[in-house]
Amino acid sequence: MVDASPGAEEAEDSAALGGYQPELKRTLGSFQVFAISFAFISVAVGIFSTYDDVLQHSGPVGIWLWVVATVGQVLVALVVAQLAGRIALSGSSYQWASRLANPRIGWGFGWLTFCYLAIAVAAIANALASQAFMPLFGMKPDEGTARLITLAILLVQTVLVVASTRLVSLINSGAVGLELALVVVVALALAVVVLATGRGSLANLTSRGVTEHTSHYFDVGGGLMIAMIMGLATLVGFDSAANLAEEAKDPFRSIPRAIVGSVVAAGVLGMVFLICLTVAIEDIPGVTASESPVAAIMREQLGSEMEKVLLVAIAIAFFGAGTVVMASCSRIVFAMARDGRFPAHRMMRRVNPRTHTPIPATVLILVVGAALMVALPGDALLQLITAGTIIPALVYGATIVLYLAVRRRLGRNKGAFDLGRFELPVAVCALVWTVASLVMLVSPAEALVPSLIVVGLIAAGGVFFAGMLLFNRRALDTEPGMPVVSDPGRG
C-alpha cells in the first residue's frame, strides 16, 4: 500500500504537498494548538451561557446530560482527529471532503462551516458585551448599547487577527490558562464553602427543581431533552485547530491530539464545575429565576467581589474564544478562495507578506458581524444564533459519513494519530450519536425557526454554487496538489 499523505517529519511542507505555495507562517506550538481548540469550546463561557436553560427545562438533575454529551463528542472528535492526522491544510473539513470525495461536496462542507463560524463570531462578541462586560461595569441591560460594544469588540479582534497569528495564540493561551484556573479555583472554593457552612445540598444533584410537576418532561422535545443544549452547544468547535493547520508546527501530531484532548479536558473540567455549582445552590427556584444563575450562586456563596472576579475571567474567556473563532473563520474563507470557490475569491485569497495573515478574509468576518448587528432585530438575531447550534452537528455527521466511505482508501502516517482496529466501531458509534444530536436539536418546538434559517443558509449557498457551475465550473472540477488517498489494502 502506498501512503500518499505526508508524514509528520514532512509537516513543514504540507501546504506544498497539497498543491499550494506556502504563504502562512508556522508559529503555533503544541500547547497553542490545544489552546485554540479548548478556547473555542470554552467550558466557563458555555456553562455560564446555558446553565439557566438546564435549570429552567430539566432542573439541576439535567447537569448529568453533560456526561452523555461529552462521551458522544469525544467519539466525534476521535473520527475528526483521524482525518486531521492525514490532511494538514487550512480549511479542515472543506479540504477533507474536497480531496477525499470531490470538490463539489467539499464546497458544501466549507459553506456550512463558514456560516457556522461567522454566526459564532457575532454571537460570542454580543454575549461578551451583554452578559459579561455590561454587568461588570454596572451598566443597565440595553440592546442598543450591547450592539455598539459588540461592534467595538469585533473591531479589536479583527486588528489582532490581522496583526499576527502568533499574537492571537499568545493572547488565547493566556485566556485559556486563566479559564482553566478559574474553573478549578471556583469549583474548589464552592466545595470548601459548602462543606464549611452547610449552605447547599447534595440532593440538588437529583432534583428536578422547578420542573418537578411539569408534563412532557421525558418526551421527545421535552424538558429533559432541551437541557442537552448545554453540552451540545458547548462541546463543539474542537476542530478549529485544524483550520490553522498550515500555521501549526508538526500538525499531523499536534492537531489530532489537540482535537481529542480539548474535548476530554473540557468534559472533565466542565462536569466538576457543574457538580460544585449545583451542590452550592441554596434556593433552587430563586437561582433558576435569576438572569445569570452562575453569577447568582457565586454571589450567594463567595460574595459580590468574587462575582466580579468571575465576570472579569468570563469576559477574558469570551474575548479569547471570539478571537480564535474569527481566525478560524478567516482561514475557511482563505482556503476556499485559494481554490476559486468563494465570492470575490481573488481578493479573499490574498495574504499580507509582512503579517502572513489573510487580511481581506478577516475583514470580511468583521463586515458580516457588523451587518448582523445592524440589520437584525433582537428576536431574529437570537434565532440565527440558535441556528448556529444545529450546523455543527450537520457538519460533524457529514464528516463521519465521509470517513466511513473512504476509510479503506486512506493511507497512514508514521507517528500520526490512528485508532487502528477501533476506527470502525468508533466511527459507527459517532455517527449514531450525531444523528441523535440532530434529533435533540431540532425536535423542540422552539427549534422550528432556527431549522428554517439553516435551510435558508443552505439555499443561499446553493445560489452561489449554481453560479459557479454556470460561470466557473473549472474551479469545481479540479483540485490542487497530489491525491491523498491510496489503493485499497486496509483491513
Coordinates of C-alpha atoms in Angstrom, one line a residue:
M1 CA 0.0 0.0 0.0
V2 CA 1.3 3.4 -0.9
D3 CA 0.9 6.2 1.6
A4 CA 0.4 9.4 -0.4
S5 CA -0.1 11.6 2.6
P6 CA 2.9 13.3 4.1
G7 CA 4.4 12.0 7.3
A8 CA 4.9 14.0 10.4
E9 CA 8.6 14.7 9.5
E10 CA 7.3 16.4 6.4
A11 CA 4.9 18.7 8.2
E12 CA 6.7 21.9 7.2
D13 CA 5.9 21.1 3.5
S14 CA 2.3 20.0 3.9
A15 CA 0.9 23.1 2.1
A16 CA 3.3 22.5 -0.8
L17 CA 2.4 18.8 -1.0
G18 CA -1.2 19.8 -1.0
G19 CA -0.5 21.8 -4.2
Y20 CA -0.2 25.2 -2.7
Q21 CA 2.5 27.8 -2.4
P22 CA 3.2 28.1 1.4
E23 CA 2.1 31.6 2.5
L24 CA 1.1 31.2 6.1
K25 CA 3.8 31.1 8.8
R26 CA 4.2 28.2 11.2
T27 CA 4.3 29.7 14.6
L28 CA 1.9 27.5 16.7
G29 CA 3.4 25.0 19.2
S30 CA 1.6 22.0 20.7
F31 CA 0.0 23.9 23.7
Q32 CA -1.0 26.8 21.5
V33 CA -2.8 24.4 19.1
F34 CA -4.5 22.8 22.1
A35 CA -5.5 26.2 23.4
I36 CA -7.2 27.1 20.1
S37 CA -9.5 24.1 20.3
F38 CA -10.0 24.5 24.0
A39 CA -10.8 28.2 23.7
F40 CA -13.4 27.6 21.1
I41 CA -15.1 25.1 23.4
S42 CA -14.7 27.4 26.4
V43 CA -16.2 25.5 29.3
A44 CA -16.7 28.5 31.5
V45 CA -18.4 30.5 28.7
G46 CA -20.6 27.6 27.7
I47 CA -21.8 26.8 31.2
F48 CA -22.2 30.5 32.0
S49 CA -24.4 31.0 29.0
T50 CA -26.6 27.8 29.1
Y51 CA -26.8 26.8 32.8
D52 CA -30.1 28.7 33.0
D53 CA -31.6 26.6 30.2
V54 CA -30.8 23.4 32.2
L55 CA -32.4 24.8 35.4
Q56 CA -35.5 26.0 33.6
H57 CA -36.2 23.0 31.5
S58 CA -34.9 20.0 33.4
G59 CA -33.9 21.2 36.8
P60 CA -30.5 20.6 38.4
V61 CA -30.5 16.9 37.6
G62 CA -30.1 17.9 34.0
I63 CA -26.4 18.5 34.5
W64 CA -25.8 14.8 34.2
L65 CA -26.6 15.1 30.5
W66 CA -23.2 16.8 30.2
V67 CA -21.6 13.3 30.7
V68 CA -23.6 11.9 27.8
A69 CA -22.7 14.9 25.6
T70 CA -19.0 14.5 26.5
V71 CA -18.9 10.8 25.6
G72 CA -20.7 11.5 22.3
Q73 CA -18.5 14.4 21.3
V74 CA -15.3 12.5 22.2
L75 CA -16.4 9.9 19.7
V76 CA -16.9 12.5 17.1
A77 CA -13.5 14.1 17.9
L78 CA -11.7 10.8 17.5
V79 CA -13.1 10.5 13.9
V80 CA -12.2 14.1 13.1
A81 CA -8.7 13.5 14.5
Q82 CA -8.3 10.6 12.1
L83 CA -8.7 12.9 9.2
A84 CA -6.7 15.7 10.7
G85 CA -3.8 13.3 11.1
R86 CA -3.8 12.7 7.3
I87 CA -4.6 16.0 5.7
A88 CA -3.0 19.1 7.3
L89 CA -4.3 22.0 5.3
S90 CA -6.2 25.2 6.2
G91 CA -9.9 24.6 5.8
S92 CA -10.3 21.3 7.8
S93 CA -13.5 19.6 6.7
Y94 CA -13.6 21.6 3.5
Q95 CA -10.2 20.2 2.5
W96 CA -11.0 16.7 3.7
A97 CA -14.2 16.4 1.7
S98 CA -12.8 18.1 -1.4
R99 CA -9.8 15.7 -1.6
L100 CA -11.4 12.5 -0.3
A101 CA -14.8 12.9 -2.1
N102 CA -14.8 15.7 -4.7
P103 CA -14.6 19.5 -4.8
R104 CA -18.3 19.9 -5.1
I105 CA -19.0 18.0 -1.9
G106 CA -16.1 19.8 -0.3
W107 CA -17.7 23.2 -1.2
G108 CA -20.8 22.2 0.8
F109 CA -18.7 21.4 3.8
G110 CA -16.9 24.7 3.5
W111 CA -20.1 26.8 3.1
L112 CA -21.7 25.3 6.2
T113 CA -18.6 25.7 8.2
F114 CA -18.3 29.4 7.1
C115 CA -21.9 30.1 8.1
Y116 CA -21.5 28.5 11.5
L117 CA -18.2 30.3 12.3
A118 CA -19.4 33.7 11.0
I119 CA -22.5 33.4 13.2
A120 CA -20.4 32.3 16.1
V121 CA -18.1 35.3 15.9
A122 CA -21.0 37.7 16.2
A123 CA -22.8 35.6 18.9
I124 CA -19.7 35.4 21.1
A125 CA -19.0 39.1 20.8
N126 CA -22.6 40.0 21.6
A127 CA -22.7 37.6 24.6
L128 CA -19.4 39.2 25.9
A129 CA -21.0 42.6 25.6
S130 CA -24.3 41.8 27.2
Q131 CA -23.6 39.1 29.7
A132 CA -20.1 40.0 31.0
F133 CA -18.9 43.5 30.0
M134 CA -22.1 45.5 30.8
P135 CA -22.8 43.7 34.2
L136 CA -19.2 44.1 35.2
F137 CA -19.4 47.8 34.8
G138 CA -22.8 48.1 36.3
M139 CA -24.5 49.1 33.0
K140 CA -28.2 48.5 32.7
P141 CA -29.4 46.0 30.1
D142 CA -29.8 47.8 26.8
E143 CA -29.8 46.1 23.4
G144 CA -28.6 49.1 21.5
T145 CA -25.6 49.7 23.9
A146 CA -24.8 46.0 23.7
R147 CA -24.6 46.1 19.9
L148 CA -22.3 49.1 19.9
I149 CA -20.0 47.4 22.4
T150 CA -20.2 44.3 20.2
L151 CA -19.0 46.2 17.1
A152 CA -16.1 47.6 19.1
I153 CA -15.1 44.1 20.3
L154 CA -15.3 42.8 16.7
L155 CA -13.0 45.6 15.5
V156 CA -10.4 45.0 18.2
Q157 CA -10.5 41.2 17.4
T158 CA -10.0 41.9 13.7
V159 CA -7.0 44.1 14.4
L160 CA -5.4 41.3 16.5
V161 CA -6.2 38.5 14.0
V162 CA -4.8 40.6 11.1
A163 CA -1.7 41.7 13.0
S164 CA -0.3 38.2 13.8
T165 CA -1.3 34.6 14.3
R166 CA 1.4 34.3 17.0
L167 CA -0.1 37.3 18.9
V168 CA -3.5 35.8 18.7
S169 CA -2.2 32.5 20.0
L170 CA -0.4 34.2 22.9
I171 CA -3.5 36.1 23.9
N172 CA -5.5 33.0 23.6
S173 CA -3.1 30.8 25.6
G174 CA -3.3 33.4 28.4
A175 CA -7.1 33.3 28.3
V176 CA -7.2 29.5 28.3
G177 CA -4.8 29.4 31.3
L178 CA -7.0 31.9 33.2
E179 CA -10.1 29.9 32.3
L180 CA -8.6 26.7 33.5
A181 CA -7.5 28.3 36.7
L182 CA -11.0 29.9 37.1
V183 CA -12.8 26.6 36.7
V184 CA -10.6 24.8 39.2
V185 CA -10.4 27.6 41.8
V186 CA -14.1 28.3 41.7
A187 CA -15.0 24.7 42.0
L188 CA -12.7 24.2 44.9
A189 CA -13.9 27.4 46.6
L190 CA -17.5 26.4 46.3
A191 CA -16.8 22.9 47.6
V192 CA -14.9 24.3 50.7
V193 CA -17.7 26.9 51.4
V194 CA -20.4 24.3 51.2
L195 CA -18.6 21.9 53.5
A196 CA -17.7 24.6 56.0
T197 CA -21.1 26.4 56.1
G198 CA -23.6 23.7 55.1
R199 CA -25.2 26.1 52.7
G200 CA -26.1 23.9 49.7
S201 CA -27.2 20.3 49.3
L202 CA -26.1 17.1 47.6
A203 CA -29.8 16.4 47.0
N204 CA -29.6 19.1 44.3
L205 CA -27.8 16.7 42.1
T206 CA -31.0 14.6 41.7
S207 CA -33.6 17.4 41.9
R208 CA -35.9 18.4 39.1
G209 CA -36.2 21.8 40.7
V210 CA -39.0 24.0 39.2
T211 CA -39.8 21.3 36.7
E212 CA -40.9 18.8 39.3
H213 CA -44.6 18.7 38.2
T214 CA -44.3 19.7 34.6
S215 CA -45.7 17.4 31.9
H216 CA -43.9 16.0 28.8
Y217 CA -40.6 16.1 30.7
F218 CA -39.4 12.9 29.2
D219 CA -41.0 13.3 25.8
V220 CA -39.1 13.9 22.5
G221 CA -38.5 17.6 22.5
G222 CA -39.4 17.8 26.2
G223 CA -37.7 19.5 29.1
L224 CA -35.0 16.9 29.7
M225 CA -34.0 16.8 26.0
I226 CA -33.9 20.6 25.8
A227 CA -31.4 20.6 28.6
M228 CA -29.0 18.7 26.4
I229 CA -28.3 22.0 24.7
M230 CA -25.7 22.9 27.3
G231 CA -23.4 20.0 26.2
L232 CA -24.2 20.2 22.5
A233 CA -23.7 23.9 22.3
T234 CA -20.5 24.0 24.3
L235 CA -18.5 20.9 23.3
V236 CA -18.2 21.9 19.6
G237 CA -15.5 23.7 17.6
F238 CA -12.8 21.3 18.7
D239 CA -11.8 21.0 15.0
S240 CA -10.9 24.7 14.9
A241 CA -7.2 23.9 15.3
A242 CA -7.4 22.0 12.0
N243 CA -8.4 25.3 10.3
L244 CA -5.0 26.7 11.2
A245 CA -3.1 23.5 10.2
E246 CA -0.7 25.4 7.9
E247 CA 0.3 27.6 10.8
A248 CA 1.0 24.7 13.3
K249 CA 4.3 23.0 13.9
D250 CA 4.2 19.2 13.4
P251 CA 0.4 19.4 12.6
F252 CA 0.0 15.6 11.9
R253 CA 0.7 15.0 15.6
S254 CA -0.3 18.2 17.4
I255 CA -3.7 18.9 15.8
P256 CA -5.2 15.4 16.4
R257 CA -4.0 15.5 20.0
A258 CA -5.5 19.0 20.4
I259 CA -8.8 17.9 19.0
V260 CA -9.3 14.9 21.2
G261 CA -7.5 16.4 24.3
S262 CA -9.6 19.6 24.3
V263 CA -12.9 17.7 24.4
V264 CA -11.7 15.3 27.1
A265 CA -10.3 18.2 29.2
A266 CA -13.4 20.3 28.7
G267 CA -15.7 17.4 29.5
V268 CA -13.9 16.5 32.8
L269 CA -13.5 20.1 34.0
G270 CA -17.0 21.0 33.0
M271 CA -18.5 18.2 34.9
V272 CA -16.6 19.0 38.1
F273 CA -17.6 22.7 37.7
L274 CA -21.3 21.8 37.2
I275 CA -21.4 19.5 40.3
C276 CA -19.8 22.1 42.5
L277 CA -22.2 24.8 41.2
T278 CA -25.3 22.7 41.6
V279 CA -24.4 21.4 45.1
A280 CA -23.9 25.1 46.1
I281 CA -27.4 26.2 45.2
E282 CA -29.3 27.2 48.4
D283 CA -32.6 28.3 46.7
I284 CA -33.3 26.4 43.5
P285 CA -36.4 28.5 42.4
G286 CA -34.6 31.7 43.2
V287 CA -31.4 30.8 41.3
T288 CA -33.5 29.5 38.4
A289 CA -35.3 32.8 38.1
S290 CA -32.1 34.9 38.1
E291 CA -30.8 36.3 34.9
S292 CA -27.4 34.6 35.5
P293 CA -27.6 31.6 37.7
V294 CA -23.8 31.0 37.8
A295 CA -23.2 34.6 38.9
A296 CA -26.0 34.3 41.4
I297 CA -24.5 31.2 43.0
M298 CA -21.1 32.8 43.2
R299 CA -22.5 35.9 44.8
E300 CA -24.5 34.0 47.4
Q301 CA -21.7 31.6 48.4
L302 CA -18.5 33.6 47.8
G303 CA -19.6 37.3 47.9
S304 CA -20.0 40.1 45.4
E305 CA -16.3 40.6 45.0
M306 CA -15.8 37.0 43.8
E307 CA -18.7 37.6 41.4
K308 CA -16.8 40.5 39.8
V309 CA -13.7 38.3 39.6
L310 CA -15.8 35.7 37.8
L311 CA -17.2 38.3 35.3
V312 CA -13.6 39.5 34.6
A313 CA -12.4 36.0 33.9
I314 CA -15.6 35.2 31.8
A315 CA -15.0 38.4 29.8
I316 CA -11.4 37.4 29.0
A317 CA -12.5 33.8 28.1
F318 CA -15.3 35.2 25.8
F319 CA -12.7 37.5 24.1
G320 CA -10.2 34.7 23.6
A321 CA -12.8 32.4 22.2
G322 CA -14.2 35.0 19.9
T323 CA -10.7 35.9 18.6
V324 CA -10.0 32.2 17.9
V325 CA -13.3 31.8 16.1
M326 CA -12.6 34.8 13.9
A327 CA -9.2 33.5 13.0
S328 CA -10.6 30.1 12.2
C329 CA -13.4 31.5 10.1
S330 CA -11.0 33.7 8.1
R331 CA -8.9 30.5 7.3
I332 CA -12.0 28.8 5.9
V333 CA -12.6 31.8 3.7
F334 CA -9.0 31.9 2.6
A335 CA -8.9 28.1 1.9
M336 CA -12.0 28.3 -0.3
A337 CA -10.9 31.5 -2.0
R338 CA -7.5 30.0 -2.8
D339 CA -9.3 27.3 -4.8
G340 CA -11.5 29.9 -6.5
R341 CA -14.6 28.7 -4.7
F342 CA -15.7 31.7 -2.6
P343 CA -17.2 35.0 -3.6
A344 CA -14.6 37.7 -4.5
H345 CA -12.0 34.9 -4.3
R346 CA -9.2 36.9 -5.9
M347 CA -9.4 39.3 -3.1
M348 CA -10.2 36.9 -0.3
R349 CA -7.1 34.7 -1.0
R350 CA -4.6 37.5 -0.5
V351 CA -2.1 37.0 2.3
N352 CA -0.2 40.0 3.6
P353 CA 3.6 39.4 3.0
R354 CA 4.5 41.1 6.3
T355 CA 2.0 39.7 8.7
H356 CA 1.4 36.4 6.9
T357 CA -2.3 36.7 7.6
P358 CA -5.3 36.8 5.1
I359 CA -6.4 40.3 5.8
P360 CA -9.3 40.6 3.3
A361 CA -10.8 37.3 4.6
T362 CA -10.5 38.5 8.2
V363 CA -12.1 41.9 7.4
L364 CA -15.0 40.1 5.7
I365 CA -15.8 38.4 9.1
L366 CA -15.9 41.8 10.7
V367 CA -18.3 43.1 7.9
V368 CA -20.6 40.1 8.3
G369 CA -20.7 40.5 12.1
A370 CA -21.4 44.3 11.8
A371 CA -24.1 43.6 9.3
L372 CA -25.8 41.1 11.6
M373 CA -25.7 43.6 14.5
V374 CA -27.1 46.5 12.4
A375 CA -29.7 44.6 10.3
L376 CA -31.2 42.0 12.6
P377 CA -33.7 42.8 15.3
G378 CA -33.3 41.1 18.7
D379 CA -35.5 38.1 18.1
A380 CA -34.1 37.5 14.6
L381 CA -30.6 37.6 15.9
L382 CA -31.4 35.2 18.7
Q383 CA -33.0 32.7 16.2
L384 CA -29.9 33.0 14.0
I385 CA -27.6 32.3 16.9
T386 CA -29.7 29.2 17.8
A387 CA -29.5 28.0 14.2
G388 CA -25.7 28.1 14.7
T389 CA -26.0 25.2 17.2
I390 CA -27.6 23.0 14.5
I391 CA -25.0 23.5 11.8
P392 CA -22.0 21.9 13.6
A393 CA -24.0 18.6 14.1
L394 CA -24.7 18.6 10.4
V395 CA -21.0 19.1 9.5
Y396 CA -19.8 16.5 12.0
G397 CA -22.3 14.0 10.8
A398 CA -21.3 14.6 7.2
T399 CA -17.6 14.3 8.1
I400 CA -18.2 10.9 9.8
V401 CA -20.1 9.6 6.7
L402 CA -17.2 10.8 4.6
Y403 CA -14.7 9.0 6.8
L404 CA -16.7 5.7 6.7
A405 CA -17.0 6.0 2.9
V406 CA -13.2 6.4 2.3
R407 CA -11.5 4.9 5.3
R408 CA -10.3 1.8 3.4
R409 CA -8.5 4.0 0.9
L410 CA -6.8 6.2 3.4
G411 CA -3.1 5.9 3.9
R412 CA -1.4 6.0 7.3
N413 CA 1.2 8.5 8.5
K414 CA 4.0 7.2 10.6
G415 CA 3.7 8.5 14.1
A416 CA 0.4 10.3 13.4
F417 CA -2.9 9.8 15.3
D418 CA -4.5 6.5 14.4
L419 CA -7.3 4.5 16.0
G420 CA -6.2 1.3 14.3
R421 CA -8.7 -1.6 14.6
F422 CA -11.0 0.6 16.7
E423 CA -11.7 3.0 13.9
L424 CA -14.8 1.4 12.5
P425 CA -16.7 0.8 15.8
V426 CA -15.8 4.3 17.0
A427 CA -17.0 5.9 13.7
V428 CA -20.2 4.0 13.7
C429 CA -21.0 5.0 17.3
A430 CA -20.0 8.6 16.5
L431 CA -22.5 8.6 13.6
V432 CA -25.3 7.2 15.7
W433 CA -24.6 9.9 18.3
T434 CA -24.5 12.7 15.7
V435 CA -27.9 11.6 14.3
A436 CA -29.3 11.6 17.9
S437 CA -27.8 15.0 18.5
L438 CA -29.6 16.4 15.4
V439 CA -32.9 14.9 16.6
M440 CA -32.4 16.5 20.0
L441 CA -31.5 19.9 18.5
V442 CA -34.4 20.1 16.0
S443 CA -37.2 18.4 17.9
P444 CA -38.2 21.1 20.4
A445 CA -40.9 23.4 19.1
E446 CA -38.6 26.4 19.7
A447 CA -36.2 24.9 17.1
L448 CA -38.6 25.3 14.1
V449 CA -37.5 28.8 13.1
P450 CA -33.7 28.1 13.6
S451 CA -34.1 25.0 11.5
L452 CA -35.7 27.0 8.7
I453 CA -32.8 29.5 9.0
V454 CA -30.4 26.7 8.4
V455 CA -32.4 25.6 5.3
G456 CA -32.2 29.2 4.1
L457 CA -28.5 29.4 4.6
I458 CA -28.1 26.2 2.6
A459 CA -30.3 27.6 -0.1
A460 CA -28.3 30.9 -0.3
G461 CA -25.2 28.8 -0.7
G462 CA -26.9 26.8 -3.4
V463 CA -27.5 30.0 -5.4
F464 CA -23.7 30.8 -5.4
F465 CA -22.9 27.2 -6.1
A466 CA -25.2 27.3 -9.2
G467 CA -23.4 30.4 -10.3
M468 CA -20.1 28.6 -10.2
L469 CA -21.5 25.7 -12.2
L470 CA -22.5 28.2 -14.9
F471 CA -19.6 30.6 -14.9
N472 CA -16.6 28.9 -13.1
R473 CA -17.2 25.2 -13.4
R474 CA -13.4 24.5 -13.7
A475 CA -13.0 25.5 -10.0
L476 CA -15.4 22.7 -9.1
D477 CA -13.7 20.1 -11.3
T478 CA -10.1 20.4 -10.4
E479 CA -8.2 20.0 -7.1
P480 CA -4.7 21.4 -6.5
G481 CA -1.9 19.1 -5.5
M482 CA -1.4 15.4 -5.2
P483 CA -4.1 12.8 -4.3
V484 CA -4.2 12.0 -0.6
V485 CA -5.7 8.5 -0.8
S486 CA -4.1 5.2 -1.6
D487 CA -5.2 2.0 -3.1
P488 CA -7.4 -0.3 -1.1
G489 CA -5.5 -2.6 1.2
R490 CA -6.5 -1.9 4.7
G491 CA -8.4 -4.4 6.7

